[in-house]
Amino acid sequence: MKEKTDIKSMNLAELKIYMEELGEKSFRARQVYQWLHEKQVSSFEEMTNLSKALIEKLNQNCVLVSLKKEAVQISKIDGTRKYLFLLADGNVIESVLMKYKHGNSVCISSQVGCRMGCRFCASTLDGLVRGLTPSEMIDQIYQIGKDIGERISNVVVMGTGEPMDNFDNLLKFIELLTDENGLHISQRNLTVSTCGIVPKMRELAERKLQITLALSLHASTQEKRLELMPVANKYEIHEVIEACRYYFEQTGRRVSFEYSLVAGVNDTEADAEQLAKLIRGMNCHVNLIPVNPIKERSYVQPDRGAVWSFQERLEKKGINVTVRREMGRDIDGACGQLRRKYAGN
Ligand code: SAH
C-alpha cells in the first residue's frame, strides 16, 4: 500500500503542486492550507468549502496529523502546563506552556527520545526513537493554543530531542510557524537550542534567519564538558564557541548560552572565571539553570548562595546573565520526566 502523504508538513507552494497532482485546481491549495494552519481542523470532513469528492480524495491519499492530548499537568504555583501528546504511531511526546507577562511561550519537542546522551537529562535515557515531522512539531503549538484559547507568542525548541539532529524537518517547521498564512510568529520570537552540532549550527547561520540560537554549554572547559555531554567528543568546546561567533556574524543575533549549574561539578568560582574567559567579547547572554535533578542520576542543585555568586562573577566581567526562574516545580519539570513516567519508568 502506498504511504499516505502528510500534507500538514507542506508549505503552500508544495501544496499547490500536490493539488495539481491530485487533479485539482491549484487555488484549492490555499483553502486546504487555511483549514490546516489557520482554522487548525482535525479532520478533512471539517473542510466545508471543499467538494465531497475532494474530501474523499484527501482521505484516501493523505493523513491529517493531529496530536491527541493524552494528559496535562497544571502547576498550582505559576500556571505552567505540561502536556503529553499521543502520536499516530503510538509514541508519546511532551510539550510545555509557560505563561509570562509578555505572553504565552510554548516549549516543543523535536524528536521522540534523543541520542545525544547528556548525563543530566531524562529525555536521552532510552535513546532516540525517531525525529518528529514538521506537522508533529507545529501541531504541539496548535493543540496548546486551542486548549487554552489564547494566542501563543513565543516558541522554544527546547523539549525532548536535538533539533539539529532533525535539521530538514526543523527548517520546514520554522517555515510553517512563521508563515503569514498560519500562526505568523516572528522569527525573533523563536529560539532553537542545541547541544552543539557544529556543522548544522554553521548551516543554520548561513540561512540568515532571525531566530535565536541557544547553545547548551554547561561547562567552561573541554574536560568538564566531556564529563556531562558525550557530544563534546565530536565537537571540541572552542569549535562550538567559534560556531556561535559565526552565527552572530552571519545573523546579527545575540547567542544564548544555557548553563545548568550542578553542585560540585561546574559551579565553582574558577568555573565562572573560566566561562567568562571562554566567551569574552561575545555579544551573548548566559542563562543559569540550577540542574533539575532526575532520579536516575545523583546530580544536585547548588544552594542559592552558590548560584548568586556564580552570577555575580560573570556580571563583574560585563556578561549578561539571568538565573532562569524554575517553572512548574510542582509538576514533572525536567525534560522527559513525564514521558518516562507514562512509559512506566
Ligand atoms: N537538545 C537540545 C534541546 C533540548 S534540551 C539541547 O541540548 O539544547 C533543552 C535544555 O535543557 C538544554 O540546555 C539541556 O541541556 C537542558 N536540560 C536537560 N535536562 C536538564 C536537567 N535535568 N536540568 C537542567 N537542564 C536540563
XYZ file of C-alpha atoms and ligand atoms in Angstrom:
371
model
C 0.000 0.000 0.000
C 1.233 3.479 -0.857
C 2.170 5.507 2.180
C -0.209 8.396 2.774
C 1.010 11.942 2.269
C 1.473 14.215 5.291
C 0.020 17.387 3.786
C 0.293 19.361 7.006
C 4.090 19.285 6.599
C 3.877 21.024 3.205
C 4.299 24.724 2.574
C 1.787 26.482 0.333
C 3.903 26.137 -2.823
C 4.302 22.390 -2.289
C 0.620 22.025 -1.541
C -0.234 23.739 -4.833
C 1.862 21.239 -6.766
C 0.343 18.394 -4.805
C -3.209 19.543 -5.521
C -2.390 19.576 -9.212
C -1.024 16.056 -8.912
C -4.355 15.052 -7.422
C -6.040 16.557 -10.483
C -7.370 19.595 -8.616
C -7.143 23.299 -9.395
C -4.217 24.915 -7.607
C -6.390 27.502 -5.820
C -7.711 24.639 -3.688
C -4.293 24.586 -2.035
C -4.909 27.911 -0.312
C -8.259 26.727 1.019
C -6.804 23.486 2.353
C -3.811 25.336 3.826
C -6.171 27.688 5.664
C -8.074 24.806 7.157
C -4.847 23.145 8.272
C -2.902 26.131 9.579
C -5.379 28.888 10.391
C -8.516 27.089 11.480
C -6.482 24.062 12.520
C -9.166 21.427 11.955
C -8.553 17.812 12.921
C -10.350 16.053 10.039
C -10.849 16.572 6.307
C -14.642 16.419 6.821
C -14.456 19.776 8.607
C -13.182 21.480 5.426
C -16.678 22.564 4.486
C -15.893 24.606 1.380
C -14.446 21.564 -0.412
C -16.473 19.145 -2.508
C -17.356 15.727 -1.138
C -15.243 14.200 -3.902
C -12.153 16.160 -2.870
C -12.625 15.308 0.801
C -12.855 11.658 -0.229
C -9.684 12.005 -2.287
C -7.845 13.619 0.628
C -8.956 10.869 2.979
C -7.699 8.231 0.580
C -4.335 9.779 -0.161
C -3.394 11.868 2.851
C -3.092 11.871 6.604
C -4.074 14.861 8.674
C -1.621 14.905 11.554
C -3.447 15.950 14.708
C -1.980 15.153 18.103
C -4.147 13.723 20.834
C -3.939 15.284 24.249
C -3.224 12.293 26.455
C -2.573 14.097 29.737
C -1.977 17.574 31.080
C -0.480 18.660 34.402
C -1.111 22.206 35.585
C 1.196 23.878 38.082
C -0.593 25.474 41.033
C 2.381 27.764 41.556
C 2.687 29.520 38.196
C 0.119 28.039 35.788
C 2.747 26.194 33.746
C 1.139 23.339 31.833
C 2.886 20.186 30.832
C 1.237 18.233 28.015
C 1.648 14.661 26.952
C 0.596 14.122 23.332
C -0.065 10.822 21.598
C 1.264 10.448 18.036
C -0.399 8.317 15.351
C 2.238 5.561 15.726
C 1.624 5.200 19.477
C 4.645 7.204 20.638
C 4.152 9.996 23.155
C 5.902 13.360 23.410
C 5.944 16.244 25.880
C 5.371 19.954 25.391
C 5.192 22.747 27.948
C 3.232 26.000 28.115
C 4.709 28.805 30.207
C 2.758 31.946 30.946
C 4.776 35.130 31.196
C 3.769 38.768 31.472
C 4.892 39.304 27.900
C 2.857 36.402 26.531
C 2.464 32.662 26.217
C 5.515 30.616 25.416
C 5.459 27.010 24.245
C 8.392 24.633 24.533
C 8.167 21.849 21.959
C 9.872 18.514 21.411
C 11.730 17.922 18.146
C 12.268 14.165 18.436
C 10.860 11.101 20.192
C 13.720 10.439 22.605
C 17.247 11.641 21.914
C 20.619 10.083 21.120
C 22.882 12.795 22.495
C 23.327 11.180 25.903
C 23.727 14.286 28.110
C 24.323 12.876 31.568
C 21.805 15.010 33.489
C 18.925 14.710 31.006
C 15.979 12.313 31.304
C 14.993 12.538 27.620
C 18.006 10.621 26.413
C 17.947 7.681 28.827
C 16.242 5.347 26.328
C 17.917 6.721 23.210
C 16.344 8.017 20.031
C 13.155 6.565 18.587
C 12.688 8.954 15.650
C 12.620 12.586 14.565
C 9.296 14.416 14.526
C 7.750 15.552 11.255
C 7.205 19.310 10.719
C 3.473 18.704 11.215
C 4.066 16.959 14.547
C 6.225 19.848 15.704
C 3.753 22.555 14.730
C 0.690 20.714 15.964
C 2.055 20.806 19.533
C 1.616 24.578 19.328
C -1.783 24.426 17.618
C -3.168 21.993 20.207
C -1.939 24.059 23.144
C -3.310 27.271 21.620
C -6.697 25.620 21.239
C -6.564 24.147 24.725
C -6.009 27.493 26.442
C -7.956 29.592 23.917
C -5.173 32.170 23.774
C -2.545 33.226 21.294
C 0.925 31.715 21.547
C 3.539 34.424 21.070
C 6.848 32.641 21.671
C 8.178 29.225 20.804
C 11.290 27.494 22.091
C 12.599 24.250 20.642
C 13.973 23.046 23.958
C 11.881 19.986 24.708
C 12.928 16.401 24.109
C 15.320 15.823 21.231
C 18.173 17.530 19.425
C 16.731 19.840 16.753
C 19.979 19.865 14.734
C 19.688 16.071 14.513
C 16.371 16.599 12.686
C 17.542 19.560 10.663
C 15.467 19.440 7.472
C 12.244 18.966 9.400
C 13.234 21.780 11.752
C 13.666 24.186 8.821
C 10.321 23.156 7.413
C 8.704 23.665 10.788
C 10.183 27.186 11.018
C 8.761 27.985 7.619
C 5.267 26.869 8.658
C 5.410 28.619 12.030
C 6.416 31.982 10.610
C 4.230 31.861 7.501
C 1.795 34.771 7.241
C -0.936 32.318 6.280
C -0.523 30.433 9.539
C 0.341 31.463 13.105
C 2.682 34.088 11.663
C 5.028 34.032 14.635
C 8.011 36.276 14.073
C 11.406 34.569 13.701
C 12.607 36.741 16.560
C 10.135 35.022 18.848
C 11.581 31.590 18.164
C 14.556 30.048 19.973
C 16.276 26.843 18.903
C 18.502 25.147 21.454
C 21.312 22.769 20.538
C 23.873 20.678 22.381
C 26.391 21.884 19.788
C 26.307 20.081 16.433
C 28.804 22.392 14.759
C 28.187 21.781 11.011
C 24.446 22.284 11.450
C 24.932 25.426 13.546
C 27.006 26.838 10.702
C 24.473 25.781 8.124
C 21.730 27.456 10.122
C 23.838 30.618 10.371
C 24.142 30.713 6.603
C 20.374 30.678 6.239
C 20.496 34.093 7.914
C 17.248 33.665 9.793
C 16.393 35.975 12.676
C 15.793 33.190 15.171
C 17.695 32.975 18.458
C 20.273 30.235 18.756
C 20.801 28.827 22.238
C 23.814 26.663 22.957
C 23.733 24.172 25.816
C 27.196 24.836 27.128
C 27.093 23.603 30.755
C 30.855 23.713 31.259
C 33.715 26.083 30.658
C 36.436 23.607 29.724
C 36.553 20.754 27.231
C 37.425 18.326 30.000
C 34.419 19.187 32.174
C 32.067 19.391 29.230
C 33.066 15.879 28.213
C 32.004 14.588 31.612
C 28.482 15.931 31.106
C 27.984 15.818 27.351
C 29.239 12.992 25.114
C 28.694 15.227 22.053
C 31.876 17.035 23.142
C 33.830 14.011 21.892
C 32.844 15.011 18.406
C 32.937 18.810 18.642
C 35.525 20.418 20.859
C 34.388 23.303 23.052
C 36.301 26.037 21.184
C 34.949 24.784 17.892
C 31.419 25.094 19.276
C 32.033 28.613 20.592
C 33.505 29.550 17.219
C 30.285 28.335 15.558
C 28.339 30.639 17.915
C 30.512 33.597 16.937
C 29.874 32.697 13.304
C 26.126 32.610 13.973
C 26.288 36.139 15.340
C 28.403 37.358 12.414
C 26.019 35.919 9.876
C 22.729 36.890 11.507
C 23.471 39.746 13.924
C 21.536 37.784 16.535
C 22.864 37.565 20.067
C 23.506 33.946 21.071
C 22.224 32.490 24.365
C 24.291 30.102 26.443
C 22.480 27.632 28.641
C 24.452 26.645 31.714
C 22.905 24.117 34.101
C 24.558 24.504 37.463
C 25.415 21.196 39.101
C 26.737 21.254 42.662
C 30.374 20.280 42.878
C 30.646 19.722 39.125
C 30.599 23.089 37.327
C 29.583 25.683 39.937
C 32.865 26.925 41.436
C 34.352 30.407 41.236
C 37.048 29.008 38.964
C 34.326 27.690 36.637
C 32.758 31.143 36.460
C 36.117 32.794 35.733
C 36.907 30.231 33.057
C 33.473 30.701 31.493
C 33.944 34.475 31.334
C 37.262 33.920 29.572
C 35.766 31.439 27.113
C 33.025 33.774 25.879
C 34.908 37.042 26.289
C 33.957 39.744 23.801
C 30.899 37.946 22.518
C 27.521 39.550 22.112
C 25.701 36.962 24.180
C 23.505 36.147 27.109
C 24.023 33.467 29.755
C 21.084 31.587 31.278
C 21.950 29.868 34.516
C 19.632 26.987 35.349
C 20.046 25.106 38.626
C 20.036 21.485 37.415
C 16.705 19.740 37.686
C 17.565 16.502 39.495
C 16.395 13.275 37.864
C 16.087 10.091 39.851
C 18.376 8.097 37.559
C 21.370 10.341 38.398
C 22.868 11.783 41.540
C 23.312 15.379 40.343
C 22.125 18.053 42.783
C 21.484 21.794 42.613
C 23.946 24.211 44.188
C 22.482 26.239 47.047
C 21.178 29.726 46.375
C 24.335 31.408 47.562
C 26.482 29.492 45.109
C 24.150 30.385 42.252
C 24.248 34.074 43.185
C 27.998 34.238 43.466
C 28.370 32.471 40.115
C 26.048 35.058 38.589
C 27.861 37.936 40.259
C 31.239 36.811 38.991
C 30.009 36.758 35.423
C 28.298 40.130 35.788
C 31.502 41.680 37.081
C 33.082 40.682 33.797
C 30.337 42.520 31.925
C 28.377 39.446 30.878
C 24.562 39.493 30.656
C 23.250 36.813 32.969
C 19.866 35.647 34.142
C 19.072 32.890 36.548
C 16.223 31.040 34.927
C 13.148 31.048 37.061
C 12.121 27.475 37.652
C 8.691 26.977 36.195
C 6.295 24.225 37.150
C 8.356 22.984 40.050
C 5.374 21.041 41.402
C 4.826 19.125 38.141
C 7.304 16.830 36.385
C 9.543 19.721 35.405
C 12.672 18.250 33.854
C 12.730 17.315 30.196
C 11.476 13.823 29.516
C 10.254 13.039 33.018
C 6.561 12.952 32.226
C 7.056 10.798 29.149
C 9.189 8.346 31.108
C 6.645 8.118 33.859
C 3.951 7.403 31.257
C 6.100 4.623 29.813
C 6.302 3.061 33.283
C 9.816 4.069 34.323
N 18.982 19.028 22.581
C 18.820 20.437 22.732
C 17.444 20.875 23.194
C 16.754 20.059 24.242
S 17.375 20.103 25.885
C 19.902 20.991 23.642
O 20.703 20.219 24.134
O 19.971 22.209 23.822
C 16.905 21.696 26.491
C 17.797 22.233 27.586
O 17.525 21.622 28.843
C 19.270 22.024 27.307
O 20.002 23.171 27.663
C 19.572 20.871 28.240
O 20.939 20.758 28.478
C 18.745 21.234 29.443
N 18.458 20.150 30.392
C 18.152 18.867 30.136
N 17.960 18.183 31.275
C 18.143 19.059 32.280
C 18.092 18.962 33.702
N 17.807 17.801 34.299
N 18.326 20.093 34.414
C 18.599 21.262 33.801
N 18.661 21.421 32.473
C 18.447 20.329 31.724
